Amino acid sequence: MANSSNSDVIVIGAGVVGCSLAYHLAGANARVTVFDKGGICAGMSARSGALVRMHYTFAPEVELAWKSLGYFSNWGEMIGGECGFVRTGFALVVGGENTARIRRNVAMMKQIGVEVELCDAAQLRSMDHCLNIDDIALAAYEPQSGYADPVATTNSLAEAAERRQVRFRLNTQVEKTLVEGGRAAGVRMANGAEFSGGAVCIAAGPWADALLAPLGVQIGIKPERAQVAFFHRSPALSHLSYIDCISGSYFRPHGAGLTLAGLGEWRPATEPDPDNFREANDREFIEEVGRRLAHRIPALQDAPYARGHAGVYDVSPDSRAVLGKVPGIDGLFVAAGFSGTGFKTSPAVGAAMAELILKGRSSIVDISPFAFERILNRCLIRTESEYVIGTGFGHSL
Ligand SMILES: Cc1cc2nc3c(=O)[nH]c(=O)nc-3n(C[C@H](O)[C@H](O)[C@H](O)COP(=O)(O)OP(=O)(O)OC[C@H]3O[C@@H](n4cnc5c(N)ncnc54)[C@H](O)[C@@H]3O)c2cc1C
């Protein structure tokens, strides 16, 4: 090979997942090089709504979110620097059609050890006086959840990784993974330069399938354009963070004077190109998400629009991440297909993937249920307590 990076592990992608993985790998004394075609946090991490909640219907995802909350809550001591975590409290609210599901999911979360309580509408209203509870049957309340700053989080992980001697090669596009004798041996750049590595992990968000395709295997990622909008809010009005399964939307405070509101895939048109998509909000999205926000928090009726943006979700066939070895190629791993929910789990995903790559199995959380084989064998993850969610939310929970 023309160049030798002498890396034990090459990570493709310097988003929140790649930076977390690099940090954890280096913590186990691996020599790591991270390649990104842009800068640190050049991809979808920068566009994240960055809601940090524990509520999922699939127990291994709850475990990843719960373990990650430990990092967000103690960032300075565990990683160093700032992640901008703000504990707002969080509630997932449902109507009558989902009450059996929310009961089962809360019971499952409690078994894992998550601090979560089932509340009726009146109990929720006593915690959040500005809430319209007319159509709420039940809520799952998490006092410890909130949101973080996705750019600060990713930069902080990258800086912590650099302190552990991780090398970042930025503005350097990987063209393909090199395979020798059935084993990943390194990467080739678009300019022809080659770098060797003992293992390679693709953490390239919605670009992951483009890197897998030349190897004859793909996750089947569907890119979906998703939008969030920020509305002005009087600092005197405070509210919790929410996933509203009734209207199919989510809201959270953003600092003292803004509220972020989001929908997932909203009136999808053609499949977006993650390198070239409309980054501004659509006018009809602003109207619709504003309407849903005002329904839940009537005091935000006519709240002025401040700003907003779109990003691209990397939606896998079952709306869950693919974490593990790429079948048929030793030493090649993938962590992608997060389907619009990969920010909050990134600290634990990086730790678990590092263990898997270096030791062959993960102990912080058993991530074997997310293995690539399930996609190839069409054994997709489905839970009995998947919510029926209003249109536009964008992914399952
Ligand atoms: C609008 C929106 C709202 C969201 N809200 C939430 C939320 O509230 N909570 C939550 O948990 N998650 C949320 N998510 C999802 C979350 O942000 C993502 O799952 C997470 O950021 C994915 O991180 P990543 O590192 O996998 O991907 P990315 O951040 O996209 O990083 C991938 C990197 O790979 C690089 N790359 C790609 N191809 C190559 C190549 N060939 N060579 C070199 N580098 C390459 C890219 O430049 C990029 O930097 C949201 C996402 C969006 C878009």
Tab-separated table of C-alpha atoms and ligand atoms in Angstrom:
chain	number	residue	atom	x	y	z
A	1	MET	CA	0.000	0.000	0.000
A	2	ALA	CA	1.176	3.518	-0.818
A	3	ASN	CA	0.711	4.848	2.724
A	4	SER	CA	0.564	2.981	5.966
A	5	SER	CA	-1.402	4.482	8.833
A	6	ASN	CA	-0.365	1.634	11.155
A	7	SER	CA	-3.786	1.817	12.718
A	8	ASP	CA	-5.355	-0.984	14.644
A	9	VAL	CA	-8.738	0.415	13.655
A	10	ILE	CA	-9.819	2.818	10.910
A	11	VAL	CA	-13.127	4.608	11.507
A	12	ILE	CA	-14.930	6.119	8.507
A	13	GLY	CA	-17.017	9.081	9.658
A	14	ALA	CA	-16.426	11.796	12.264
A	15	GLY	CA	-20.050	12.252	13.313
A	16	VAL	CA	-21.132	11.669	16.886
A	17	VAL	CA	-20.996	7.878	16.414
A	18	GLY	CA	-17.543	7.743	14.794
A	19	CYS	CA	-16.065	10.147	17.362
A	20	SER	CA	-17.568	8.206	20.266
A	21	LEU	CA	-16.229	4.953	18.826
A	22	ALA	CA	-12.748	6.409	18.298
A	23	TYR	CA	-12.676	7.758	21.864
A	24	HIS	CA	-13.618	4.382	23.350
A	25	LEU	CA	-11.263	2.397	21.098
A	26	ALA	CA	-8.351	4.597	22.109
A	27	GLY	CA	-9.329	4.157	25.755
A	28	ALA	CA	-8.514	0.477	25.270
A	29	ASN	CA	-5.108	1.458	23.820
A	30	ALA	CA	-6.011	0.852	20.178
A	31	ARG	CA	-4.275	3.043	17.594
A	32	VAL	CA	-7.100	4.702	15.708
A	33	THR	CA	-7.418	6.875	12.604
A	34	VAL	CA	-10.716	8.575	11.733
A	35	PHE	CA	-11.383	9.657	8.144
A	36	ASP	CA	-14.069	12.145	7.195
A	37	LYS	CA	-14.813	13.679	3.817
A	38	GLY	CA	-15.711	16.904	5.652
A	39	GLY	CA	-14.790	18.177	9.092
A	40	ILE	CA	-15.753	16.970	12.561
A	41	CYS	CA	-19.568	16.820	12.749
A	42	ALA	CA	-19.960	17.581	9.043
A	43	GLY	CA	-22.915	15.218	8.587
A	44	MET	CA	-26.303	14.718	10.201
A	45	SER	CA	-25.168	14.939	13.833
A	46	ALA	CA	-25.010	18.718	13.466
A	47	ARG	CA	-28.691	18.776	12.460
A	48	SER	CA	-29.943	16.596	15.278
A	49	GLY	CA	-32.869	17.533	17.503
A	50	ALA	CA	-30.664	15.965	20.209
A	51	LEU	CA	-33.528	14.872	22.427
A	52	VAL	CA	-32.137	12.605	25.141
A	53	ARG	CA	-34.907	10.261	26.299
A	54	MET	CA	-35.008	6.651	27.406
A	55	HIS	CA	-38.373	5.633	25.994
A	56	TYR	CA	-38.152	2.930	23.359
A	57	THR	CA	-40.222	-0.163	22.720
A	58	PHE	CA	-37.156	-2.385	22.197
A	59	ALA	CA	-35.311	-3.206	25.441
A	60	PRO	CA	-31.735	-3.131	24.013
A	61	GLU	CA	-32.365	0.437	22.755
A	62	VAL	CA	-33.580	1.448	26.224
A	63	GLU	CA	-30.370	-0.015	27.654
A	64	LEU	CA	-28.214	1.943	25.179
A	65	ALA	CA	-30.069	5.182	25.971
A	66	TRP	CA	-29.924	4.542	29.726
A	67	LYS	CA	-26.187	3.806	29.715
A	68	SER	CA	-25.651	6.899	27.558
A	69	LEU	CA	-27.578	9.106	30.001
A	70	GLY	CA	-24.852	8.322	32.527
A	71	TYR	CA	-22.370	10.000	30.157
A	72	PHE	CA	-24.574	13.017	29.340
A	73	SER	CA	-25.256	13.616	33.038
A	74	ASN	CA	-21.570	13.418	34.042
A	75	TRP	CA	-19.927	14.632	30.833
A	76	GLY	CA	-17.189	16.737	32.385
A	77	GLU	CA	-15.881	13.903	34.560
A	78	MET	CA	-16.369	11.088	32.049
A	79	ILE	CA	-15.355	12.725	28.736
A	80	GLY	CA	-14.171	16.244	29.577
A	81	GLY	CA	-15.456	19.441	27.997
A	82	GLU	CA	-19.117	20.254	27.393
A	83	CYS	CA	-22.022	18.404	25.809
A	84	GLY	CA	-24.630	21.050	26.669
A	85	PHE	CA	-26.920	18.605	28.445
A	86	VAL	CA	-30.019	20.255	29.937
A	87	ARG	CA	-32.310	18.172	32.141
A	88	THR	CA	-35.847	19.298	31.308
A	89	GLY	CA	-37.825	16.187	32.214
A	90	PHE	CA	-39.500	14.290	29.399
A	91	ALA	CA	-42.886	12.691	28.824
A	92	LEU	CA	-44.164	10.459	26.048
A	93	VAL	CA	-47.919	11.006	25.792
A	94	VAL	CA	-50.468	8.641	24.250
A	95	GLY	CA	-54.187	8.467	23.540
A	96	GLY	CA	-56.555	5.603	24.332
A	97	GLU	CA	-55.336	3.371	21.474
A	98	ASN	CA	-51.865	3.030	23.018
A	99	THR	CA	-52.542	2.560	26.731
A	100	ALA	CA	-51.754	-1.168	26.856
A	101	ARG	CA	-48.532	-0.542	24.928
A	102	ILE	CA	-47.315	2.271	27.174
A	103	ARG	CA	-48.001	0.165	30.272
A	104	ARG	CA	-45.921	-2.702	28.866
A	105	ASN	CA	-43.125	-0.386	27.784
A	106	VAL	CA	-42.908	1.392	31.137
A	107	ALA	CA	-42.800	-1.977	32.923
A	108	MET	CA	-39.977	-3.080	30.599
A	109	MET	CA	-38.053	0.173	31.190
A	110	LYS	CA	-38.413	-0.134	34.962
A	111	GLN	CA	-36.988	-3.661	34.793
A	112	ILE	CA	-33.897	-2.214	33.127
A	113	GLY	CA	-33.641	0.312	35.957
A	114	VAL	CA	-34.780	3.483	34.159
A	115	GLU	CA	-36.359	6.161	36.331
A	116	VAL	CA	-39.767	6.399	34.641
A	117	GLU	CA	-43.326	6.762	35.952
A	118	LEU	CA	-46.685	6.128	34.375
A	119	CYS	CA	-48.931	9.184	34.900
A	120	ASP	CA	-52.503	9.975	34.045
A	121	ALA	CA	-53.276	13.264	32.322
A	122	ALA	CA	-54.061	15.128	35.562
A	123	GLN	CA	-50.783	14.043	37.161
A	124	LEU	CA	-48.883	15.227	34.089
A	125	ARG	CA	-50.734	18.549	34.143
A	126	SER	CA	-49.695	19.062	37.755
A	127	MET	CA	-46.068	18.923	36.556
A	128	ASP	CA	-46.595	21.009	33.425
A	129	HIS	CA	-49.322	23.628	33.853
A	130	CYS	CA	-49.220	24.849	30.262
A	131	LEU	CA	-50.210	21.480	28.774
A	132	ASN	CA	-53.452	20.682	26.967
A	133	ILE	CA	-54.384	17.245	28.309
A	134	ASP	CA	-57.816	16.880	26.639
A	135	ASP	CA	-56.812	13.946	24.428
A	136	ILE	CA	-54.082	12.406	26.629
A	137	ALA	CA	-54.883	9.036	28.186
A	138	LEU	CA	-51.519	8.210	29.748
A	139	ALA	CA	-47.958	9.494	29.859
A	140	ALA	CA	-44.557	8.015	30.703
A	141	TYR	CA	-42.563	10.610	32.622
A	142	GLU	CA	-38.746	10.569	32.854
A	143	PRO	CA	-37.427	13.174	35.313
A	144	GLN	CA	-33.779	12.766	34.248
A	145	SER	CA	-34.142	13.223	30.484
A	146	GLY	CA	-33.688	16.357	28.405
A	147	TYR	CA	-31.567	17.429	25.476
A	148	ALA	CA	-27.943	18.164	24.606
A	149	ASP	CA	-25.972	20.192	22.075
A	150	PRO	CA	-25.061	17.794	19.251
A	151	VAL	CA	-22.179	19.868	17.872
A	152	ALA	CA	-20.626	20.428	21.310
A	153	THR	CA	-21.064	16.722	22.085
A	154	THR	CA	-19.346	15.590	18.895
A	155	ASN	CA	-16.525	18.129	19.190
A	156	SER	CA	-15.973	17.190	22.805
A	157	LEU	CA	-15.738	13.486	21.915
A	158	ALA	CA	-13.305	14.310	19.098
A	159	GLU	CA	-11.127	16.401	21.415
A	160	ALA	CA	-11.165	13.658	24.050
A	161	ALA	CA	-10.213	11.141	21.348
A	162	GLU	CA	-7.343	13.372	20.220
A	163	ARG	CA	-6.079	13.541	23.794
A	164	ARG	CA	-5.909	9.747	23.547
A	165	GLN	CA	-3.777	10.060	20.386
A	166	VAL	CA	-6.527	9.341	17.838
A	167	ARG	CA	-5.566	10.807	14.439
A	168	PHE	CA	-8.201	12.633	12.395
A	169	ARG	CA	-7.781	12.874	8.636
A	170	LEU	CA	-10.398	15.405	7.621
A	171	ASN	CA	-11.532	16.512	4.174
A	172	THR	CA	-10.429	13.064	3.067
A	173	GLN	CA	-13.055	10.974	1.315
A	174	VAL	CA	-12.799	7.212	1.563
A	175	GLU	CA	-13.590	5.634	-1.775
A	176	LYS	CA	-13.601	2.021	-0.679
A	177	THR	CA	-12.605	-0.480	1.960
A	178	LEU	CA	-9.733	-2.729	0.889
A	179	VAL	CA	-10.223	-6.453	1.433
A	180	GLU	CA	-7.405	-9.003	1.272
A	181	GLY	CA	-8.030	-12.731	1.715
A	182	GLY	CA	-11.550	-12.136	3.030
A	183	ARG	CA	-10.343	-9.604	5.619
A	184	ALA	CA	-10.569	-5.804	5.776
A	185	ALA	CA	-7.033	-4.500	5.272
A	186	GLY	CA	-7.453	-0.748	5.007
A	187	VAL	CA	-9.063	1.999	2.956
A	188	ARG	CA	-8.461	3.730	-0.367
A	189	MET	CA	-9.080	7.454	-0.779
A	190	ALA	CA	-10.759	9.108	-3.733
A	191	ASN	CA	-7.250	10.380	-4.750
A	192	GLY	CA	-5.852	6.823	-4.813
A	193	ALA	CA	-3.891	6.931	-1.545
A	194	GLU	CA	-4.217	3.811	0.573
A	195	PHE	CA	-4.033	3.352	4.337
A	196	SER	CA	-3.713	0.051	6.139
A	197	GLY	CA	-5.589	-0.933	9.253
A	198	GLY	CA	-6.258	-4.057	11.262
A	199	ALA	CA	-10.005	-3.408	11.254
A	200	VAL	CA	-12.337	-0.903	9.619
A	201	CYS	CA	-15.640	0.459	10.940
A	202	ILE	CA	-18.084	2.327	8.719
A	203	ALA	CA	-19.832	5.015	10.802
A	204	ALA	CA	-20.967	7.072	7.850
A	205	GLY	CA	-24.653	7.753	8.575
A	206	PRO	CA	-26.765	7.961	5.412
A	207	TRP	CA	-23.636	7.412	3.292
A	208	ALA	CA	-22.953	3.954	4.792
A	209	ASP	CA	-24.525	1.923	1.991
A	210	ALA	CA	-22.426	3.728	-0.631
A	211	LEU	CA	-19.331	2.397	1.167
A	212	LEU	CA	-20.777	-1.106	1.566
A	213	ALA	CA	-22.086	-1.474	-1.994
A	214	PRO	CA	-18.703	-2.202	-3.688
A	215	LEU	CA	-18.335	-5.106	-1.223
A	216	GLY	CA	-21.569	-6.673	-2.427
A	217	VAL	CA	-23.587	-6.090	0.734
A	218	GLN	CA	-25.927	-3.290	1.834
A	219	ILE	CA	-28.176	-2.407	4.766
A	220	GLY	CA	-30.877	-0.999	2.489
A	221	ILE	CA	-30.803	2.455	4.072
A	222	LYS	CA	-33.611	4.741	2.924
A	223	PRO	CA	-32.601	8.392	3.234
A	224	GLU	CA	-35.512	10.492	4.558
A	225	ARG	CA	-35.507	14.260	4.828
A	226	ALA	CA	-36.617	15.346	8.324
A	227	GLN	CA	-37.163	18.853	9.663
A	228	VAL	CA	-37.069	20.686	12.979
A	229	ALA	CA	-38.215	24.260	13.646
A	230	PHE	CA	-37.545	26.673	16.510
A	231	PHE	CA	-40.294	28.977	17.796
A	232	HIS	CA	-39.917	31.933	20.146
A	233	ARG	CA	-41.264	31.331	23.657
A	234	SER	CA	-41.569	33.717	26.554
A	235	PRO	CA	-38.915	32.800	29.162
A	236	ALA	CA	-41.760	32.945	31.723
A	237	LEU	CA	-43.318	29.886	30.031
A	238	SER	CA	-41.482	26.663	30.775
A	239	HIS	CA	-42.448	23.164	29.640
A	240	LEU	CA	-41.145	19.600	29.624
A	241	SER	CA	-39.764	17.807	26.557
A	242	TYR	CA	-42.321	15.624	24.779
A	243	ILE	CA	-42.933	12.925	22.256
A	244	ASP	CA	-46.579	13.295	21.369
A	245	CYS	CA	-47.781	10.009	19.891
A	246	ILE	CA	-51.263	11.476	19.412
A	247	SER	CA	-50.228	14.193	16.964
A	248	GLY	CA	-47.021	12.485	15.780
A	249	SER	CA	-44.577	15.186	16.835
A	250	TYR	CA	-41.944	16.061	19.415
A	251	PHE	CA	-41.146	19.266	21.292
A	252	ARG	CA	-38.507	20.424	23.701
A	253	PRO	CA	-37.337	23.681	25.215
A	254	HIS	CA	-34.220	25.152	23.613
A	255	GLY	CA	-32.555	27.477	26.083
A	256	ALA	CA	-34.735	29.993	27.890
A	257	GLY	CA	-36.545	31.556	24.951
A	258	LEU	CA	-37.063	28.957	22.214
A	259	THR	CA	-39.000	25.731	21.713
A	260	LEU	CA	-37.835	23.158	19.162
A	261	ALA	CA	-40.585	21.206	17.406
A	262	GLY	CA	-40.050	18.311	15.050
A	263	LEU	CA	-41.669	15.842	12.738
A	264	GLY	CA	-39.836	13.097	10.923
A	265	GLU	CA	-40.499	12.395	7.295
A	266	TRP	CA	-43.048	15.044	6.342
A	267	ARG	CA	-44.813	14.734	2.991
A	268	PRO	CA	-41.802	12.951	1.465
A	269	ALA	CA	-41.073	13.785	-2.145
A	270	THR	CA	-38.176	12.166	-3.939
A	271	GLU	CA	-35.463	10.400	-1.964
A	272	PRO	CA	-33.052	13.103	-0.766
A	273	ASP	CA	-29.361	13.058	-1.674
A	274	PRO	CA	-27.539	13.554	1.682
A	275	ASP	CA	-24.955	15.692	-0.152
A	276	ASN	CA	-27.522	17.909	-1.819
A	277	PHE	CA	-30.931	18.400	-0.218
A	278	ARG	CA	-33.082	21.371	0.737
A	279	GLU	CA	-31.765	22.435	4.149
A	280	ALA	CA	-34.350	25.141	4.855
A	281	ASN	CA	-37.766	24.404	6.359
A	282	ASP	CA	-40.731	24.068	4.015
A	283	ARG	CA	-43.427	26.660	4.653
A	284	GLU	CA	-46.133	23.997	5.037
A	285	PHE	CA	-43.956	22.133	7.559
A	286	ILE	CA	-43.648	25.275	9.710
A	287	GLU	CA	-47.421	25.716	9.649
A	288	GLU	CA	-48.137	22.072	10.451
A	289	VAL	CA	-45.583	21.607	13.237
A	290	GLY	CA	-46.647	24.981	14.700
A	291	ARG	CA	-50.270	23.796	14.677
A	292	ARG	CA	-49.373	20.565	16.500
A	293	LEU	CA	-47.241	22.461	19.014
A	294	ALA	CA	-50.056	24.934	19.744
A	295	HIS	CA	-52.523	22.094	20.202
A	296	ARG	CA	-50.369	20.610	22.968
A	297	ILE	CA	-49.145	23.916	24.462
A	298	PRO	CA	-51.910	26.453	23.737
A	299	ALA	CA	-49.816	29.347	25.068
A	300	LEU	CA	-47.584	28.809	22.020
A	301	GLN	CA	-50.426	29.553	19.600
A	302	ASP	CA	-48.980	32.108	17.155
A	303	ALA	CA	-45.480	31.727	18.625
A	304	PRO	CA	-43.199	33.452	16.088
A	305	TYR	CA	-41.040	31.167	13.952
A	306	ALA	CA	-37.359	31.809	14.697
A	307	ARG	CA	-35.429	29.442	12.407
A	308	GLY	CA	-35.148	25.795	11.464
A	309	HIS	CA	-33.488	23.266	9.230
A	310	ALA	CA	-33.725	19.845	7.642
A	311	GLY	CA	-31.448	16.823	7.829
A	312	VAL	CA	-31.490	13.308	6.435
A	313	TYR	CA	-32.398	10.239	8.498
A	314	ASP	CA	-30.584	6.977	7.636
A	315	VAL	CA	-33.602	4.693	7.915
A	316	SER	CA	-32.852	0.971	8.055
A	317	PRO	CA	-35.407	-1.684	7.007
A	318	ASP	CA	-36.686	-2.028	10.597
A	319	SER	CA	-35.953	1.527	11.741
A	320	ARG	CA	-33.207	0.312	14.087
A	321	ALA	CA	-29.442	0.666	13.919
A	322	VAL	CA	-27.159	-1.958	12.451
A	323	LEU	CA	-24.280	-2.511	14.878
A	324	GLY	CA	-21.710	-5.199	14.307
A	325	LYS	CA	-19.594	-7.175	11.904
A	326	VAL	CA	-20.269	-7.076	8.186
A	327	PRO	CA	-21.092	-10.685	7.239
A	328	GLY	CA	-18.489	-12.387	5.064
A	329	ILE	CA	-15.637	-9.913	5.662
A	330	ASP	CA	-13.530	-10.353	8.784
A	331	GLY	CA	-12.433	-7.162	10.467
A	332	LEU	CA	-15.116	-5.011	8.805
A	333	PHE	CA	-17.767	-3.447	11.044
A	334	VAL	CA	-20.650	-1.024	10.654
A	335	ALA	CA	-22.528	1.329	12.982
A	336	ALA	CA	-25.225	3.000	10.894
A	337	GLY	CA	-28.933	3.005	10.056
A	338	PHE	CA	-29.855	4.896	13.236
A	339	SER	CA	-33.122	5.968	11.605
A	340	GLY	CA	-33.372	9.390	13.255
A	341	THR	CA	-32.619	8.311	16.819
A	342	GLY	CA	-28.848	7.817	17.049
A	343	PHE	CA	-27.720	10.879	18.977
A	344	LYS	CA	-28.902	9.923	22.459
A	345	THR	CA	-27.386	6.433	22.298
A	346	SER	CA	-24.039	7.445	20.797
A	347	PRO	CA	-21.918	7.340	23.997
A	348	ALA	CA	-22.912	3.743	24.790
A	349	VAL	CA	-22.926	2.694	21.123
A	350	GLY	CA	-19.288	3.833	20.826
A	351	ALA	CA	-18.349	1.936	23.986
A	352	ALA	CA	-20.168	-1.236	22.913
A	353	MET	CA	-18.800	-1.159	19.356
A	354	ALA	CA	-15.245	-0.663	20.676
A	355	GLU	CA	-15.622	-3.761	22.836
A	356	LEU	CA	-17.044	-5.749	19.947
A	357	ILE	CA	-14.225	-4.746	17.590
A	358	LEU	CA	-11.414	-5.345	20.076
A	359	LYS	CA	-12.745	-8.266	22.130
A	360	GLY	CA	-15.362	-9.913	19.933
A	361	ARG	CA	-18.309	-9.120	22.218
A	362	SER	CA	-19.768	-6.170	24.055
A	363	SER	CA	-20.519	-6.124	27.777
A	364	ILE	CA	-21.673	-2.550	28.516
A	365	VAL	CA	-24.822	-3.444	26.544
A	366	ASP	CA	-25.273	-6.644	24.551
A	367	ILE	CA	-25.642	-5.262	21.014
A	368	SER	CA	-25.962	-8.650	19.307
A	369	PRO	CA	-29.709	-8.023	18.639
A	370	PHE	CA	-28.609	-5.234	16.246
A	371	ALA	CA	-26.420	-7.571	14.144
A	372	PHE	CA	-26.284	-7.151	10.359
A	373	GLU	CA	-27.465	-10.742	9.807
A	374	ARG	CA	-31.018	-9.800	10.802
A	375	ILE	CA	-31.226	-7.549	7.745
A	376	LEU	CA	-29.820	-10.148	5.350
A	377	ASN	CA	-32.055	-12.898	6.808
A	378	ARG	CA	-35.077	-10.553	6.918
A	379	CYS	CA	-35.482	-11.249	10.653
A	380	LEU	CA	-36.341	-7.624	11.290
A	381	ILE	CA	-36.863	-6.249	14.792
A	382	ARG	CA	-40.551	-5.847	15.627
A	383	THR	CA	-41.828	-5.372	19.156
A	384	GLU	CA	-45.284	-6.239	20.441
A	385	SER	CA	-45.572	-2.772	21.967
A	386	GLU	CA	-44.750	-0.598	18.950
A	387	TYR	CA	-46.892	2.573	19.150
A	388	VAL	CA	-49.496	3.679	16.670
A	389	ILE	CA	-48.195	7.224	16.042
A	390	GLY	CA	-49.843	10.176	14.265
A	391	THR	CA	-48.651	10.933	10.725
A	392	GLY	CA	-45.239	12.379	10.085
A	393	PHE	CA	-43.352	11.232	13.176
A	394	GLY	CA	-40.874	9.507	10.884
A	395	HIS	CA	-39.720	6.365	12.667
A	396	SER	CA	-40.907	3.745	15.102
A	397	LEU	CA	-40.039	4.019	18.775
B	1	LIG	C1	-33.474	16.529	11.809
B	1	LIG	C2	-32.913	15.446	12.701
B	1	LIG	C3	-33.347	15.352	14.019
B	1	LIG	C4	-32.848	14.349	14.848
B	1	LIG	N1	-33.239	14.318	16.161
B	1	LIG	C5	-32.710	13.378	16.993
B	1	LIG	C6	-33.043	13.382	18.376
B	1	LIG	O1	-33.835	14.219	18.844
B	1	LIG	N2	-32.466	12.457	19.184
B	1	LIG	C7	-31.613	11.508	18.684
B	1	LIG	O2	-31.151	10.663	19.458
B	1	LIG	N3	-31.276	11.475	17.379
B	1	LIG	C8	-31.801	12.390	16.533
B	1	LIG	N4	-31.461	12.399	15.211
B	1	LIG	C9	-30.585	11.332	14.703
B	1	LIG	C10	-29.137	11.572	15.028
B	1	LIG	O3	-28.809	12.919	14.848
B	1	LIG	C11	-28.282	10.667	14.125
B	1	LIG	O4	-28.720	9.321	14.279
B	1	LIG	C12	-26.810	10.754	14.498
B	1	LIG	O5	-26.359	12.087	14.532
B	1	LIG	C13	-26.009	9.967	13.469
B	1	LIG	O6	-24.646	10.174	13.704
B	1	LIG	P1	-23.585	9.459	12.760
B	1	LIG	O7	-22.245	9.740	13.324
B	1	LIG	O8	-24.001	8.033	12.561
B	1	LIG	O9	-23.786	10.122	11.324
B	1	LIG	P2	-23.303	11.541	10.759
B	1	LIG	O10	-23.319	12.597	11.780
B	1	LIG	O11	-24.080	11.782	9.514
B	1	LIG	O12	-21.770	11.288	10.400
B	1	LIG	C14	-21.362	10.536	9.288
B	1	LIG	C15	-20.057	11.121	8.798
B	1	LIG	O13	-19.528	10.262	7.774
B	1	LIG	C16	-18.852	11.080	6.854
B	1	LIG	N5	-18.681	10.341	5.608
B	1	LIG	C17	-19.675	9.854	4.818
B	1	LIG	N6	-19.146	9.208	3.756
B	1	LIG	C18	-17.794	9.274	3.880
B	1	LIG	C19	-16.708	8.814	3.082
B	1	LIG	N7	-16.898	8.126	1.950
B	1	LIG	N8	-15.458	9.086	3.485
B	1	LIG	C20	-15.221	9.784	4.629
B	1	LIG	N9	-16.244	10.264	5.423
B	1	LIG	C21	-17.502	10.005	5.054
B	1	LIG	C22	-19.751	12.305	6.738
B	1	LIG	O14	-19.023	13.421	6.231
B	1	LIG	C23	-20.219	12.498	8.169
B	1	LIG	O15	-19.415	13.422	8.876
B	1	LIG	C24	-31.923	13.396	14.343
B	1	LIG	C25	-31.481	13.495	13.026
B	1	LIG	C26	-31.962	14.506	12.210
B	1	LIG	C27	-31.480	14.590	10.793
